[in-house]
Coordinates of C-alpha atoms in Angstrom, one line a residue:
M1 CA 0.0 0.0 0.0
K2 CA 1.7 3.1 -1.2
N3 CA -1.0 5.7 -1.9
I4 CA -3.3 7.8 0.2
K5 CA -6.5 6.2 -1.1
S6 CA -5.3 2.8 0.1
I7 CA -4.5 4.3 3.5
L8 CA -8.0 5.8 3.9
A9 CA -9.6 2.5 2.8
I10 CA -7.7 0.6 5.5
V11 CA -8.7 3.2 8.1
A12 CA -12.3 3.1 7.1
L13 CA -12.5 -0.7 7.0
G14 CA -10.6 -1.2 10.2
F15 CA -12.4 1.3 12.4
S16 CA -15.9 2.0 11.1
L17 CA -17.2 -0.8 8.8
P18 CA -20.6 -1.2 10.5
I19 CA -21.4 2.5 10.2
M20 CA -19.3 3.4 7.1
A21 CA -19.6 7.0 5.9
Q22 CA -21.8 7.9 8.9
D23 CA -21.3 10.1 11.9
V24 CA -21.8 9.0 15.5
H25 CA -25.4 8.1 16.1
F26 CA -27.6 7.2 19.1
S27 CA -30.7 5.1 19.1
Q28 CA -32.4 7.4 21.6
A29 CA -32.7 10.2 19.0
T30 CA -35.2 12.2 21.1
E31 CA -32.5 12.4 23.8
T32 CA -29.9 13.9 21.4
P33 CA -31.7 16.8 19.9
L34 CA -28.6 18.9 19.2
L35 CA -27.0 16.1 17.2
I36 CA -30.1 16.0 15.0
N37 CA -30.5 19.7 14.3
P38 CA -28.8 22.9 15.6
A39 CA -32.2 24.6 15.2
N40 CA -33.3 22.5 18.3
T41 CA -31.0 24.6 20.4
G42 CA -33.2 26.3 23.1
F43 CA -36.3 24.8 21.5
F44 CA -37.9 23.1 24.5
Q45 CA -40.2 23.8 27.4
G46 CA -38.1 25.2 30.2
Y47 CA -35.1 27.4 30.8
F48 CA -32.0 25.1 30.8
R49 CA -31.4 21.6 29.5
A50 CA -28.5 19.1 29.8
N51 CA -28.2 15.7 28.1
V52 CA -25.6 13.0 28.7
N53 CA -25.5 9.9 26.5
Y54 CA -23.3 6.8 26.4
R55 CA -23.4 4.0 23.8
N56 CA -21.4 0.7 23.7
Q57 CA -21.8 -1.0 20.3
W58 CA -20.7 -4.4 18.8
Q59 CA -19.3 -5.8 22.1
S60 CA -19.2 -9.3 20.7
M61 CA -17.1 -8.3 17.7
G62 CA -13.9 -7.5 19.7
K63 CA -13.2 -3.8 19.8
A64 CA -16.5 -2.1 20.5
F65 CA -17.5 1.4 19.4
Q66 CA -17.8 3.5 22.5
T67 CA -19.6 6.9 22.1
T68 CA -20.2 9.6 24.7
N69 CA -22.1 12.8 24.3
L70 CA -22.6 15.9 26.5
A71 CA -24.9 18.7 25.4
V72 CA -26.2 21.8 27.2
D73 CA -28.6 24.5 25.9
A74 CA -30.8 27.3 27.1
G75 CA -33.3 29.8 25.9
L76 CA -32.5 33.5 26.3
F77 CA -35.1 36.3 26.7
K78 CA -37.7 33.5 26.8
S79 CA -41.2 34.6 27.7
K80 CA -44.8 34.0 26.7
R81 CA -45.1 37.7 25.9
R82 CA -42.1 37.8 23.5
K83 CA -42.5 36.6 19.9
S84 CA -38.9 35.8 19.5
F85 CA -35.9 34.7 21.6
L86 CA -32.4 33.1 21.2
G87 CA -31.1 29.7 22.0
L88 CA -27.4 29.0 23.0
G89 CA -25.8 25.6 23.4
L90 CA -22.6 23.5 23.5
V91 CA -22.1 20.0 22.3
I92 CA -19.1 17.8 23.0
Y93 CA -19.0 14.1 21.9
Q94 CA -16.4 11.5 21.3
D95 CA -16.3 8.2 19.4
A96 CA -13.6 5.5 20.0
A97 CA -13.2 2.2 18.1
G98 CA -10.9 -0.4 16.7
A99 CA -7.6 -1.9 17.8
A100 CA -5.8 1.4 17.4
K101 CA -8.6 3.2 19.4
L102 CA -9.3 5.7 16.7
R103 CA -10.8 8.7 18.6
R104 CA -12.8 11.5 17.1
T105 CA -13.7 14.3 19.5
T106 CA -16.0 17.1 18.4
A107 CA -16.9 20.3 20.2
L108 CA -19.5 22.6 18.7
A109 CA -21.1 25.9 19.8
N110 CA -24.7 26.3 18.8
I111 CA -26.9 29.4 18.4
S112 CA -30.4 29.6 17.2
G113 CA -33.2 32.2 16.7
L114 CA -36.8 31.2 17.4
V115 CA -39.9 33.1 16.3
K116 CA -43.5 32.4 17.3
V117 CA -45.2 32.5 14.0
S118 CA -48.6 32.1 15.6
K119 CA -50.2 30.8 18.9
K120 CA -49.9 27.3 17.5
S121 CA -46.5 27.4 15.7
V122 CA -42.8 28.3 16.1
L123 CA -40.0 28.6 13.5
S124 CA -36.4 28.1 14.4
A125 CA -33.1 28.6 12.5
G126 CA -29.8 27.5 14.0
I127 CA -26.1 27.2 13.2
C128 CA -23.2 25.4 14.8
G129 CA -19.4 25.6 14.5
G130 CA -16.4 24.2 16.2
A131 CA -13.5 21.7 15.9
I132 CA -13.0 18.0 15.3
G133 CA -9.9 16.3 16.7
T134 CA -8.8 12.9 15.4
N135 CA -6.1 10.7 16.9
A136 CA -5.2 7.1 17.5
D137 CA -2.4 4.7 18.6
Y138 CA -1.3 3.9 15.1
N139 CA 1.4 1.6 16.3
K140 CA -1.3 -1.0 17.1
L141 CA -2.3 -1.2 13.4
T142 CA -1.4 -4.4 11.5
F143 CA -0.8 -4.9 7.8
A144 CA -0.6 -7.8 5.3
S145 CA 3.2 -7.7 5.3
Q146 CA 3.2 -8.6 9.0
F147 CA 1.3 -11.9 8.6
N148 CA 3.7 -14.8 8.8
G149 CA 1.2 -17.4 7.6
N150 CA -0.1 -18.2 11.1
E151 CA -0.5 -14.9 12.8
F152 CA 0.4 -11.2 12.7
D153 CA 3.9 -10.7 14.0
T154 CA 4.3 -7.0 14.8
E155 CA 7.7 -7.4 16.5
E156 CA 9.8 -9.2 13.9
L157 CA 8.1 -8.2 10.7
S158 CA 8.0 -4.6 9.3
N159 CA 4.7 -3.2 8.2
G160 CA 6.3 -2.0 5.0
E161 CA 4.7 1.4 5.1
S162 CA 6.6 4.6 4.1
V163 CA 3.7 6.9 5.1
I164 CA 3.5 8.1 8.7
F165 CA 0.0 8.4 10.1
R166 CA -0.8 11.4 12.2
S167 CA -3.3 13.1 14.4
F168 CA -5.1 16.2 13.1
T169 CA -7.7 18.8 13.9
T170 CA -10.2 20.5 11.6
T171 CA -13.1 23.0 11.8
D172 CA -16.7 22.0 11.3
L173 CA -19.9 24.0 10.4
G174 CA -23.6 23.1 10.3
A175 CA -27.0 24.7 10.0
G176 CA -30.6 23.8 10.2
L177 CA -34.3 24.8 10.3
A178 CA -37.1 23.5 12.5
Y179 CA -40.8 24.2 12.5
E180 CA -43.3 23.1 15.2
F181 CA -47.1 23.3 15.1
G182 CA -49.8 21.8 17.3
T183 CA -53.2 22.0 18.8
K184 CA -54.2 21.9 22.5
K185 CA -57.3 21.2 24.6
L186 CA -57.1 22.9 27.9
D187 CA -58.4 21.1 31.0
Q188 CA -58.3 21.6 34.8
D189 CA -56.4 18.3 35.3
H190 CA -54.0 18.3 32.3
D191 CA -53.8 19.5 28.7
D192 CA -54.4 17.2 25.8
E193 CA -52.0 18.2 23.0
I194 CA -50.9 17.2 19.6
K195 CA -47.7 18.7 18.3
V196 CA -45.3 17.9 15.4
R197 CA -41.8 19.3 14.8
L198 CA -40.3 19.0 11.4
G199 CA -36.6 19.7 10.8
A200 CA -34.0 19.8 8.1
A201 CA -30.3 20.2 8.8
A202 CA -26.8 19.8 7.3
Y203 CA -23.5 19.1 9.1
H204 CA -19.9 19.3 7.8
L205 CA -20.9 22.1 5.4
N206 CA -17.2 23.1 5.0
R207 CA -16.3 19.4 4.3
P208 CA -13.4 19.1 6.7
K209 CA -10.2 17.6 5.3
Q210 CA -9.3 14.2 6.7
E211 CA -5.5 14.3 6.9
F212 CA -4.5 10.9 8.2
A213 CA -1.2 11.4 6.3
A214 CA 0.6 14.2 4.6
G215 CA -0.9 15.0 1.3
A216 CA -4.3 13.4 2.0
N217 CA -7.1 15.3 0.1
Y218 CA -10.1 13.3 1.2
R219 CA -12.9 15.6 2.6
M220 CA -15.7 14.5 4.9
P221 CA -19.1 14.5 3.0
V222 CA -22.0 16.7 4.1
R223 CA -24.4 14.9 6.5
W224 CA -28.0 15.7 5.6
V225 CA -30.7 15.1 8.3
G226 CA -34.5 15.2 8.0
S227 CA -36.6 14.7 11.1
M228 CA -40.1 14.5 12.4
V229 CA -40.7 14.3 16.2
S230 CA -44.2 14.5 17.6
V231 CA -46.3 14.1 20.7
V232 CA -49.9 12.9 20.6
D233 CA -51.9 12.8 23.8
I234 CA -54.7 10.3 23.7
K235 CA -57.7 12.4 24.7
D236 CA -59.0 12.1 28.3
T237 CA -56.4 9.4 29.2
R238 CA -53.0 9.3 30.9
F239 CA -51.4 8.0 27.7
S240 CA -49.3 9.6 24.9
L241 CA -47.6 8.5 21.7
T242 CA -44.4 10.0 20.4
P243 CA -44.1 9.0 16.6
T244 CA -40.5 9.8 15.5
F245 CA -38.8 9.6 12.1
I246 CA -35.1 10.5 11.5
Y247 CA -33.4 10.2 8.1
Q248 CA -29.7 10.8 7.7
R249 CA -27.6 10.6 4.5
K250 CA -23.9 11.0 3.6
K251 CA -23.3 10.6 -0.1
T252 CA -24.8 7.1 -0.9
A253 CA -24.9 5.9 2.7
Y254 CA -28.1 6.5 4.6
E255 CA -29.9 5.6 7.8
I256 CA -33.6 5.6 8.8
L257 CA -34.7 5.5 12.4
A258 CA -38.4 5.2 13.1
G259 CA -40.6 4.3 16.0
S260 CA -42.6 5.6 19.0
Y261 CA -42.9 5.5 22.8
L262 CA -46.1 4.8 24.6
K263 CA -46.0 7.0 27.7
M264 CA -48.2 7.0 30.7
R265 CA -48.5 9.9 33.2
L266 CA -47.8 8.6 36.7
E267 CA -48.6 12.0 38.2
T268 CA -49.9 15.2 36.7
G269 CA -48.0 18.4 37.8
T270 CA -49.9 21.3 39.4
K271 CA -50.2 24.2 37.0
V272 CA -50.0 27.2 39.3
T273 CA -48.4 26.4 42.6
G274 CA -45.7 24.0 41.4
E275 CA -46.1 21.8 44.4
K276 CA -46.1 18.7 42.2
A277 CA -44.1 17.8 39.1
Q278 CA -45.4 15.8 36.2
N279 CA -44.0 12.2 36.1
S280 CA -44.3 9.6 33.4
I281 CA -43.0 6.2 32.2
G282 CA -42.6 5.2 28.6
F283 CA -41.9 2.0 26.6
G284 CA -40.9 2.3 23.0
L285 CA -39.9 0.2 20.0
F286 CA -37.8 1.7 17.2
Y287 CA -36.3 0.3 14.0
R288 CA -33.1 1.3 12.3
S289 CA -33.2 0.4 8.6
K290 CA -31.5 -2.9 7.7
D291 CA -29.7 -2.9 11.1
A292 CA -31.7 -3.3 14.4
L293 CA -34.8 -3.5 16.4
I294 CA -34.5 -1.2 19.4
P295 CA -36.7 -1.6 22.5
Q296 CA -36.4 1.6 24.7
F297 CA -37.5 2.6 28.2
L298 CA -37.8 6.2 29.5
L299 CA -38.6 7.4 33.0
E300 CA -39.4 11.1 33.5
L301 CA -39.5 12.4 37.1
G302 CA -40.1 16.2 37.1
D303 CA -36.9 17.9 35.9
Y304 CA -35.0 14.6 35.4
A305 CA -35.2 11.7 33.0
V306 CA -33.3 8.5 32.4
G307 CA -33.5 6.4 29.3
L308 CA -32.3 2.8 28.4
S309 CA -32.2 1.0 25.1
Y310 CA -30.6 -1.9 23.4
D311 CA -30.1 -2.6 19.7
V312 CA -31.1 -6.1 18.7
N313 CA -29.0 -6.6 15.6
I314 CA -30.9 -8.1 12.7
S315 CA -28.6 -7.2 9.8
G316 CA -26.1 -9.5 8.0
Y317 CA -23.7 -8.9 10.9
K318 CA -25.9 -11.0 13.2
A319 CA -23.8 -14.1 12.5
A320 CA -20.9 -12.4 14.2
S321 CA -22.7 -10.1 16.6
K322 CA -25.1 -12.9 17.8
Y323 CA -27.9 -10.3 17.6
M324 CA -26.1 -8.1 20.1
G325 CA -25.9 -4.5 18.7
G326 CA -25.4 -1.9 21.3
F327 CA -26.4 -0.8 24.8
E328 CA -27.3 2.8 25.4
I329 CA -28.1 5.0 28.4
S330 CA -29.2 8.6 28.5
L331 CA -29.6 11.1 31.4
R332 CA -31.5 14.4 31.0
Y333 CA -32.0 17.4 33.2
N334 CA -34.5 20.0 32.1
K335 CA -35.1 23.0 34.4
L336 CA -38.9 23.3 34.0
A337 CA -39.5 26.1 36.6
S338 CA -41.4 23.6 38.7
S339 CA -44.7 22.8 36.9
L340 CA -45.3 26.1 35.3
F341 CA -44.2 24.5 32.1
A342 CA -46.0 21.2 32.7
T343 CA -49.0 22.6 30.8
R344 CA -46.7 22.7 27.7
S345 CA -48.3 25.9 26.6
E346 CA -45.4 28.3 26.7
F347 CA -45.4 28.7 22.9

């Protein structure tokens, strides 16, 4: 292997074969709103929100993909009386995989502008920008020239490579739009609501150069994202549905995630005094195209929420994965100002 294209092929196959040409992704898409669209920044009921996510994928296939995410965002100048306000946020995530522990760490600052188009709808536009750092322990890579017929001998046999791999940092830019509309039936006990948020976003708009070696000219493709996230309260009951659809594409590689939770209110928050917070429990089933069935669990207790999910692999990799795809956990804190926002009528 003497050319850059071959180097990139080895890196791609060695570290990211199961999700080739895709960015990091989480099965609990509703718990990673800033990874789906920068326009989601500040676009929530409450004042401040923090999400922490961890995913461990392909454990049965040796070197698992381990992904962590931390995101915080808030709305500025947010009020029922104002027709517009700003959203600010910060996202930091890292993905590590492969024998060489290839690590990609991304830090992005988000800003959005939200406008109340009417009493029933809100339009948001957001941008994000930051840096991506890539590094690995390249000494742990093995090559065909190091195979002695029985095993890879990295001590006695040279890898035969004249190119030196290196760590590098690039900039990254993204942008998106989101539009939410809904209807609401007010009640003394709780509000029955139907709302739908549609979004379109693009990440890596500047196509960051991937310089694994000097002279490399490969650029990361743009990641396009389309999303639909909704809440449908079943009238005069404690139950809600959350139909969700996420479509992501990078060149010819694409991913579809679709499914819904069935949530049940365990306790309805008081609307005025804030003495009680709204609590709920949800069970969901999602499907990632040609990859996995994903049962999910979500417990919401006032300002806090915890989610658990597991990918049951049903793709062609199931022979090696033994149907074990990935475990995922999410934690959320959303400052709801007690139950003043439990009516979900801020917009």
